[in-house]
Amino acid sequence: MAMIRYVSTRGPGPSSRFLDVMMAGMAPDGGLYLPEIWPELDRNLFSHLSGLGYAEIAMHIIKPFVGEDLSDETLQHLLGKTYTSTTFNHSAMTPLIQAGPNAWIMELFHGPTFSFKDYALQFLGRLFDHVLGQRGQRITIVGATSGDTGSAAIEACRHCKNIDIFILHPQGRTSDIQRRQMTTVSAPNVFNIALAGTFDDCQGIVKALFADEAFRAEQHLSAVNSINWVRIMAQVVYYAVAAIALGGGERQVSFTVPTGNFGNIYAGWVARRMGVPIKNLVIASNRNDILTRFFESGDMRPEAVVPSLSPSMDIQVSSNFERYLCDLMGRDYAALARLMDSFKTQKAFHLSGELMQKARRDFRAYRCSDLNTLEIMKQCHQATGIMIDPHTAVGFHAAQQEIDKDPATPMVMMACAHPAKFPDSVRQATGMDPVMPAALAQLQGRAEKFIVLPRDLDKVRGYIRQSVKK
Ligand SMILES: *Cc1c(COP(=O)(O)O)cnc(C)c1O
């Protein structure tokens, strides 16, 4: 097997190794890392994987991306420690629940913070800890969250001796429980910043901190947002797990994914690119529908973020779309760099012709209003007894339209958060309270620790400098 190397979406430059890509998060030129060449799975692999556990399947999917940077024993050990019933509260990790004649819910909320983010971040935290310990290094992680990434990242890093973690969340725009999951962690290496702004403002500041080379070097900055390749890589696993469970890896399966930063559904695209038999990948957006508008018109044009019932998707700039564009444009790195430049200066770009035709073959895209979100939550509960959270409902809404067009292909709807994280919406939709897991119920009444900062790069940079332990 050729040694896997990684390149930036903005220019092939000198290639990087897996562990350096993990450490850096974002490429120095502002682009995102991608494998130089996509690994392809052996067709015969799937029959071999049927019946194996999650950690064992993960080993086969992840190994080609890691190359020689970790020994098989180390990788197996880290995966085995991550994907167990002590970390996740279901022995299947990502159980599939039937929700219709040919439709399944994949529950991605059995981790410690009850969103799908745990599946990648629990692995990434352990990997960081292992590598930093071996190298005797210390890093500062800075991340932005629209709600769920923050708690999942904090949970993954709170016990790491060699990491300080700073999470920016948009003040007042996450749910009460989402905020408490972050701010009630009292570990001395955890810092919460409530930014007076939107998620895109938070993400903008994080990107600017990474673009500041002096600061980046001084603090050994690293990222755990889905701009970090390891997040995407670890999410590829459950697409394979679903395809193996429902079709033995022989039959095509479609997926609907509630989408914000395009990290989760992009992992589905990677799975298909590697040879996992996936038919349609369906993007489900709420009223912040920049991707749906893009697939309709070819125009990528952010509008103001409007708060919705599904706050983890209240995003107008989907960072990981750049990774997809890189392959859509046939790895023309220079052309992509120009496109991203014009996106930055003109706040828009346009694609047309063959590129758009190809993009529309790769993805379907739908939008869902808050009213429809509540309606679907109610319908789902009445028809199946299953309570779903508002993000999952946005996915259901899209999936129903796809199932009408293609009833013969099994549809997997990703349930990205536990309904108990959004009790107000669940109550409003169904008239009932979701069952609260004990870990969430305990958050009420605990002291919260966070600082409110204005939307000001200097202020955030100064706060990080002064807080990091020397
Ligand atoms: C993060 C998140 C999303 C969006 O996922 P992306 O990978 O950013 O597209 C959707 N739903 C929930 C519940 C989330 O936590």
mmCIF file of N, CA and C in Angstrom, residues 364-452:
data_model
loop_
_atom_site.group_PDB
_atom_site.id
_atom_site.type_symbol
_atom_site.label_atom_id
_atom_site.label_comp_id
_atom_site.label_asym_id
_atom_site.label_seq_id
_atom_site.Cartn_x
_atom_site.Cartn_y
_atom_site.Cartn_z
ATOM 1 N N ARG A 364 -28.817 15.336 -2.898
ATOM 2 C CA ARG A 364 -30.139 15.978 -2.972
ATOM 3 C C ARG A 364 -30.189 16.953 -1.809
ATOM 4 N N ALA A 365 -30.999 17.990 -1.893
ATOM 5 C CA ALA A 365 -31.047 18.962 -0.802
ATOM 6 C C ALA A 365 -32.466 19.474 -0.589
ATOM 7 N N TYR A 366 -32.877 19.512 0.671
ATOM 8 C CA TYR A 366 -34.206 19.990 1.040
ATOM 9 C C TYR A 366 -34.100 20.965 2.196
ATOM 10 N N ARG A 367 -35.183 21.731 2.400
ATOM 11 C CA ARG A 367 -35.257 22.623 3.564
ATOM 12 C C ARG A 367 -36.529 22.315 4.339
ATOM 13 N N CYS A 368 -36.551 22.737 5.604
ATOM 14 C CA CYS A 368 -37.692 22.453 6.471
ATOM 15 C C CYS A 368 -37.914 23.643 7.412
ATOM 16 N N SER A 369 -39.142 24.127 7.466
ATOM 17 C CA SER A 369 -39.465 25.251 8.359
ATOM 18 C C SER A 369 -39.623 24.749 9.794
ATOM 19 N N ASP A 370 -39.645 25.682 10.743
ATOM 20 C CA ASP A 370 -39.891 25.309 12.134
ATOM 21 C C ASP A 370 -41.266 24.660 12.298
ATOM 22 N N LEU A 371 -42.249 25.187 11.563
ATOM 23 C CA LEU A 371 -43.608 24.646 11.666
ATOM 24 C C LEU A 371 -43.629 23.180 11.229
ATOM 25 N N ASN A 372 -42.975 22.897 10.083
ATOM 26 C CA ASN A 372 -42.909 21.513 9.604
ATOM 27 C C ASN A 372 -42.099 20.636 10.551
ATOM 28 N N THR A 373 -41.079 21.215 11.168
ATOM 29 C CA THR A 373 -40.261 20.455 12.121
ATOM 30 C C THR A 373 -41.142 19.923 13.250
ATOM 31 N N LEU A 374 -41.958 20.802 13.815
ATOM 32 C CA LEU A 374 -42.839 20.387 14.921
ATOM 33 C C LEU A 374 -43.869 19.366 14.432
ATOM 34 N N GLU A 375 -44.400 19.596 13.247
ATOM 35 C CA GLU A 375 -45.415 18.697 12.674
ATOM 36 C C GLU A 375 -44.842 17.288 12.522
ATOM 37 N N ILE A 376 -43.606 17.192 12.022
ATOM 38 C CA ILE A 376 -42.967 15.887 11.796
ATOM 39 C C ILE A 376 -42.664 15.197 13.131
ATOM 40 N N MET A 377 -42.243 15.972 14.114
ATOM 41 C CA MET A 377 -41.965 15.370 15.436
ATOM 42 C C MET A 377 -43.246 14.733 15.980
ATOM 43 N N LYS A 378 -44.359 15.429 15.792
ATOM 44 C CA LYS A 378 -45.640 14.919 16.271
ATOM 45 C C LYS A 378 -46.062 13.671 15.489
ATOM 46 N N GLN A 379 -45.985 13.772 14.149
ATOM 47 C CA GLN A 379 -46.353 12.639 13.289
ATOM 48 C C GLN A 379 -45.542 11.397 13.612
ATOM 49 N N CYS A 380 -44.225 11.580 13.770
ATOM 50 C CA CYS A 380 -43.339 10.447 14.027
ATOM 51 C C CYS A 380 -43.732 9.787 15.350
ATOM 52 N N HIS A 381 -44.005 10.602 16.347
ATOM 53 C CA HIS A 381 -44.381 10.059 17.651
ATOM 54 C C HIS A 381 -45.690 9.295 17.561
ATOM 55 N N GLN A 382 -46.652 9.845 16.825
ATOM 56 C CA GLN A 382 -47.956 9.174 16.699
ATOM 57 C C GLN A 382 -47.837 7.866 15.915
ATOM 58 N N ALA A 383 -47.025 7.877 14.858
ATOM 59 C CA ALA A 383 -46.969 6.707 13.972
ATOM 60 C C ALA A 383 -46.085 5.590 14.521
ATOM 61 N N THR A 384 -45.059 5.935 15.306
ATOM 62 C CA THR A 384 -44.085 4.913 15.721
ATOM 63 C C THR A 384 -43.835 4.880 17.228
ATOM 64 N N GLY A 385 -44.305 5.895 17.949
ATOM 65 C CA GLY A 385 -44.004 5.973 19.375
ATOM 66 C C GLY A 385 -42.609 6.499 19.660
ATOM 67 N N ILE A 386 -41.868 6.846 18.585
ATOM 68 C CA ILE A 386 -40.498 7.315 18.768
ATOM 69 C C ILE A 386 -40.493 8.836 18.864
ATOM 70 N N MET A 387 -39.828 9.354 19.895
ATOM 71 C CA MET A 387 -39.647 10.801 19.995
ATOM 72 C C MET A 387 -38.350 11.158 19.301
ATOM 73 N N ILE A 388 -38.416 12.155 18.421
ATOM 74 C CA ILE A 388 -37.191 12.595 17.747
ATOM 75 C C ILE A 388 -36.920 14.053 18.099
ATOM 76 N N ASP A 389 -35.666 14.442 18.001
ATOM 77 C CA ASP A 389 -35.306 15.823 18.323
ATOM 78 C C ASP A 389 -35.534 16.671 17.064
ATOM 79 N N PRO A 390 -35.517 17.999 17.185
ATOM 80 C CA PRO A 390 -35.836 18.855 16.028
ATOM 81 C C PRO A 390 -34.877 18.675 14.842
ATOM 82 N N HIS A 391 -33.598 18.402 15.098
ATOM 83 C CA HIS A 391 -32.661 18.207 13.989
ATOM 84 C C HIS A 391 -33.014 16.951 13.201
ATOM 85 N N THR A 392 -33.278 15.880 13.952
ATOM 86 C CA THR A 392 -33.662 14.626 13.316
ATOM 87 C C THR A 392 -34.941 14.828 12.508
ATOM 88 N N ALA A 393 -35.854 15.663 13.022
ATOM 89 C CA ALA A 393 -37.116 15.910 12.330
ATOM 90 C C ALA A 393 -36.883 16.613 10.993
ATOM 91 N N VAL A 394 -35.941 17.523 10.949
ATOM 92 C CA VAL A 394 -35.605 18.185 9.688
ATOM 93 C C VAL A 394 -35.156 17.126 8.668
ATOM 94 N N GLY A 395 -34.420 16.131 9.158
ATOM 95 C CA GLY A 395 -34.001 15.028 8.300
ATOM 96 C C GLY A 395 -35.179 14.181 7.832
ATOM 97 N N PHE A 396 -36.084 13.875 8.749
ATOM 98 C CA PHE A 396 -37.282 13.097 8.408
ATOM 99 C C PHE A 396 -38.060 13.746 7.280
ATOM 100 N N HIS A 397 -38.215 15.044 7.392
ATOM 101 C CA HIS A 397 -38.982 15.814 6.418
ATOM 102 C C HIS A 397 -38.384 15.623 5.020
ATOM 103 N N ALA A 398 -37.070 15.705 4.932
ATOM 104 C CA ALA A 398 -36.384 15.505 3.654
ATOM 105 C C ALA A 398 -36.495 14.051 3.214
ATOM 106 N N ALA A 399 -36.316 13.134 4.165
ATOM 107 C CA ALA A 399 -36.316 11.706 3.829
ATOM 108 C C ALA A 399 -37.663 11.277 3.251
ATOM 109 N N GLN A 400 -38.751 11.798 3.825
ATOM 110 C CA GLN A 400 -40.078 11.429 3.324
ATOM 111 C C GLN A 400 -40.206 11.747 1.844
ATOM 112 N N GLN A 401 -39.677 12.901 1.433
ATOM 113 C CA GLN A 401 -39.788 13.294 0.027
ATOM 114 C C GLN A 401 -38.925 12.392 -0.857
ATOM 115 N N GLU A 402 -37.773 11.975 -0.348
ATOM 116 C CA GLU A 402 -36.910 11.080 -1.106
ATOM 117 C C GLU A 402 -37.496 9.671 -1.198
ATOM 118 N N ILE A 403 -38.084 9.212 -0.095
ATOM 119 C CA ILE A 403 -38.657 7.864 -0.073
ATOM 120 C C ILE A 403 -39.791 7.769 -1.094
ATOM 121 N N ASP A 404 -40.570 8.840 -1.228
ATOM 122 C CA ASP A 404 -41.633 8.861 -2.240
ATOM 123 C C ASP A 404 -41.066 8.642 -3.639
ATOM 124 N N LYS A 405 -39.886 9.197 -3.895
ATOM 125 C CA LYS A 405 -39.285 9.088 -5.233
ATOM 126 C C LYS A 405 -38.614 7.731 -5.442
ATOM 127 N N ASP A 406 -38.104 7.124 -4.372
ATOM 128 C CA ASP A 406 -37.293 5.908 -4.495
ATOM 129 C C ASP A 406 -37.595 4.976 -3.320
ATOM 130 N N PRO A 407 -38.800 4.345 -3.345
ATOM 131 C CA PRO A 407 -39.202 3.543 -2.178
ATOM 132 C C PRO A 407 -38.390 2.252 -2.025
ATOM 133 N N ALA A 408 -37.701 1.807 -3.083
ATOM 134 C CA ALA A 408 -37.067 0.488 -3.028
ATOM 135 C C ALA A 408 -35.718 0.492 -2.312
ATOM 136 N N THR A 409 -35.089 1.653 -2.207
ATOM 137 C CA THR A 409 -33.776 1.701 -1.551
ATOM 138 C C THR A 409 -33.951 1.994 -0.067
ATOM 139 N N PRO A 410 -33.349 1.175 0.800
ATOM 140 C CA PRO A 410 -33.466 1.462 2.232
ATOM 141 C C PRO A 410 -32.958 2.875 2.545
ATOM 142 N N MET A 411 -33.726 3.604 3.347
ATOM 143 C CA MET A 411 -33.341 4.966 3.730
ATOM 144 C C MET A 411 -32.942 4.981 5.204
ATOM 145 N N VAL A 412 -31.746 5.466 5.471
ATOM 146 C CA VAL A 412 -31.294 5.619 6.857
ATOM 147 C C VAL A 412 -31.319 7.103 7.210
ATOM 148 N N MET A 413 -32.069 7.427 8.255
ATOM 149 C CA MET A 413 -32.154 8.820 8.694
ATOM 150 C C MET A 413 -31.280 8.968 9.924
ATOM 151 N N MET A 414 -30.314 9.852 9.853
ATOM 152 C CA MET A 414 -29.392 10.037 10.966
ATOM 153 C C MET A 414 -30.072 10.816 12.090
ATOM 154 N N ALA A 415 -30.164 10.218 13.277
ATOM 155 C CA ALA A 415 -30.672 10.922 14.462
ATOM 156 C C ALA A 415 -29.470 11.477 15.199
ATOM 157 N N CYS A 416 -29.235 12.773 15.027
ATOM 158 C CA CYS A 416 -27.959 13.363 15.432
ATOM 159 C C CYS A 416 -27.931 13.831 16.879
ATOM 160 N N ALA A 417 -29.080 13.938 17.521
ATOM 161 C CA ALA A 417 -29.097 14.356 18.927
ATOM 162 C C ALA A 417 -30.229 13.652 19.653
ATOM 163 N N HIS A 418 -30.053 13.481 20.955
ATOM 164 C CA HIS A 418 -31.081 12.876 21.804
ATOM 165 C C HIS A 418 -32.216 13.889 22.007
ATOM 166 N N PRO A 419 -33.473 13.445 21.934
ATOM 167 C CA PRO A 419 -34.585 14.400 22.088
ATOM 168 C C PRO A 419 -34.543 15.154 23.416
ATOM 169 N N ALA A 420 -33.960 14.559 24.448
ATOM 170 C CA ALA A 420 -33.942 15.221 25.760
ATOM 171 C C ALA A 420 -33.066 16.470 25.771
ATOM 172 N N LYS A 421 -32.236 16.671 24.726
ATOM 173 C CA LYS A 421 -31.456 17.905 24.662
ATOM 174 C C LYS A 421 -32.330 19.088 24.260
ATOM 175 N N PHE A 422 -33.525 18.793 23.736
ATOM 176 C CA PHE A 422 -34.432 19.849 23.265
ATOM 177 C C PHE A 422 -35.841 19.646 23.813
ATOM 178 N N PRO A 423 -35.963 19.629 25.161
ATOM 179 C CA PRO A 423 -37.242 19.265 25.778
ATOM 180 C C PRO A 423 -38.381 20.232 25.419
ATOM 181 N N ASP A 424 -38.063 21.527 25.233
ATOM 182 C CA ASP A 424 -39.133 22.488 24.928
ATOM 183 C C ASP A 424 -39.804 22.159 23.595
ATOM 184 N N SER A 425 -38.993 21.869 22.583
ATOM 185 C CA SER A 425 -39.562 21.548 21.271
ATOM 186 C C SER A 425 -40.329 20.236 21.314
ATOM 187 N N VAL A 426 -39.791 19.254 22.037
ATOM 188 C CA VAL A 426 -40.467 17.957 22.125
ATOM 189 C C VAL A 426 -41.837 18.133 22.778
ATOM 190 N N ARG A 427 -41.870 18.926 23.845
ATOM 191 C CA ARG A 427 -43.135 19.168 24.552
ATOM 192 C C ARG A 427 -44.114 19.894 23.647
ATOM 193 N N GLN A 428 -43.615 20.901 22.947
ATOM 194 C CA GLN A 428 -44.470 21.687 22.062
ATOM 195 C C GLN A 428 -45.066 20.803 20.960
ATOM 196 N N ALA A 429 -44.257 19.869 20.457
ATOM 197 C CA ALA A 429 -44.709 19.041 19.334
ATOM 198 C C ALA A 429 -45.618 17.906 19.782
ATOM 199 N N THR A 430 -45.263 17.254 20.867
ATOM 200 C CA THR A 430 -45.963 16.011 21.229
ATOM 201 C C THR A 430 -46.839 16.161 22.466
ATOM 202 N N GLY A 431 -46.688 17.251 23.207
ATOM 203 C CA GLY A 431 -47.427 17.404 24.462
ATOM 204 C C GLY A 431 -46.852 16.557 25.583
ATOM 205 N N MET A 432 -45.689 15.917 25.320
ATOM 206 C CA MET A 432 -45.089 15.054 26.348
ATOM 207 C C MET A 432 -43.645 15.461 26.601
ATOM 208 N N ASP A 433 -43.158 15.113 27.791
ATOM 209 C CA ASP A 433 -41.755 15.386 28.104
ATOM 210 C C ASP A 433 -40.896 14.209 27.651
ATOM 211 N N PRO A 434 -39.737 14.497 27.043
ATOM 212 C CA PRO A 434 -38.837 13.389 26.710
ATOM 213 C C PRO A 434 -38.271 12.782 27.988
ATOM 214 N N VAL A 435 -37.942 11.503 27.944
ATOM 215 C CA VAL A 435 -37.291 10.870 29.096
ATOM 216 C C VAL A 435 -35.884 11.454 29.218
ATOM 217 N N MET A 436 -35.574 12.009 30.388
ATOM 218 C CA MET A 436 -34.276 12.660 30.618
ATOM 219 C C MET A 436 -33.239 11.638 31.071
ATOM 220 N N PRO A 437 -32.169 11.436 30.319
ATOM 221 C CA PRO A 437 -31.091 10.604 30.866
ATOM 222 C C PRO A 437 -30.543 11.278 32.136
ATOM 223 N N ALA A 438 -30.113 10.463 33.097
ATOM 224 C CA ALA A 438 -29.661 10.999 34.388
ATOM 225 C C ALA A 438 -28.558 12.043 34.199
ATOM 226 N N ALA A 439 -27.659 11.789 33.254
ATOM 227 C CA ALA A 439 -26.525 12.702 33.070
ATOM 228 C C ALA A 439 -26.986 14.101 32.673
ATOM 229 N N LEU A 440 -28.123 14.195 31.985
ATOM 230 C CA LEU A 440 -28.636 15.510 31.598
ATOM 231 C C LEU A 440 -29.444 16.135 32.734
ATOM 232 N N ALA A 441 -30.231 15.320 33.424
ATOM 233 C CA ALA A 441 -31.054 15.835 34.528
ATOM 234 C C ALA A 441 -30.172 16.476 35.597
ATOM 235 N N GLN A 442 -28.991 15.896 35.824
ATOM 236 C CA GLN A 442 -28.092 16.384 36.879
ATOM 237 C C GLN A 442 -27.507 17.768 36.607
ATOM 238 N N LEU A 443 -27.630 18.248 35.358
ATOM 239 C CA LEU A 443 -26.993 19.534 35.026
ATOM 240 C C LEU A 443 -27.684 20.709 35.686
ATOM 241 N N GLN A 444 -29.005 20.595 35.905
ATOM 242 C CA GLN A 444 -29.758 21.698 36.495
ATOM 243 C C GLN A 444 -29.193 22.018 37.877
ATOM 244 N N GLY A 445 -29.017 23.306 38.141
ATOM 245 C CA GLY A 445 -28.606 23.707 39.477
ATOM 246 C C GLY A 445 -27.102 23.681 39.695
ATOM 247 N N ARG A 446 -26.339 23.130 38.756
ATOM 248 C CA ARG A 446 -24.874 23.157 38.901
ATOM 249 C C ARG A 446 -24.334 24.532 38.533
ATOM 250 N N ALA A 447 -23.237 24.935 39.183
ATOM 251 C CA ALA A 447 -22.632 26.243 38.895
ATOM 252 C C ALA A 447 -22.117 26.271 37.459
ATOM 253 N N GLU A 448 -22.284 27.400 36.785
ATOM 254 C CA GLU A 448 -21.803 27.549 35.415
ATOM 255 C C GLU A 448 -20.570 28.432 35.387
ATOM 256 N N LYS A 449 -19.639 28.125 34.471
ATOM 257 C CA LYS A 449 -18.389 28.875 34.365
ATOM 258 C C LYS A 449 -18.191 29.297 32.906
ATOM 259 N N PHE A 450 -18.318 30.611 32.624
ATOM 260 C CA PHE A 450 -18.038 31.098 31.269
ATOM 261 C C PHE A 450 -17.765 32.589 31.312
ATOM 262 N N ILE A 451 -17.154 33.122 30.246
ATOM 263 C CA ILE A 451 -16.917 34.557 30.159
ATOM 264 C C ILE A 451 -17.626 35.076 28.910
ATOM 265 N N VAL A 452 -18.266 36.244 29.027
ATOM 266 C CA VAL A 452 -18.904 36.856 27.861
ATOM 267 C C VAL A 452 -17.894 37.794 27.208
#
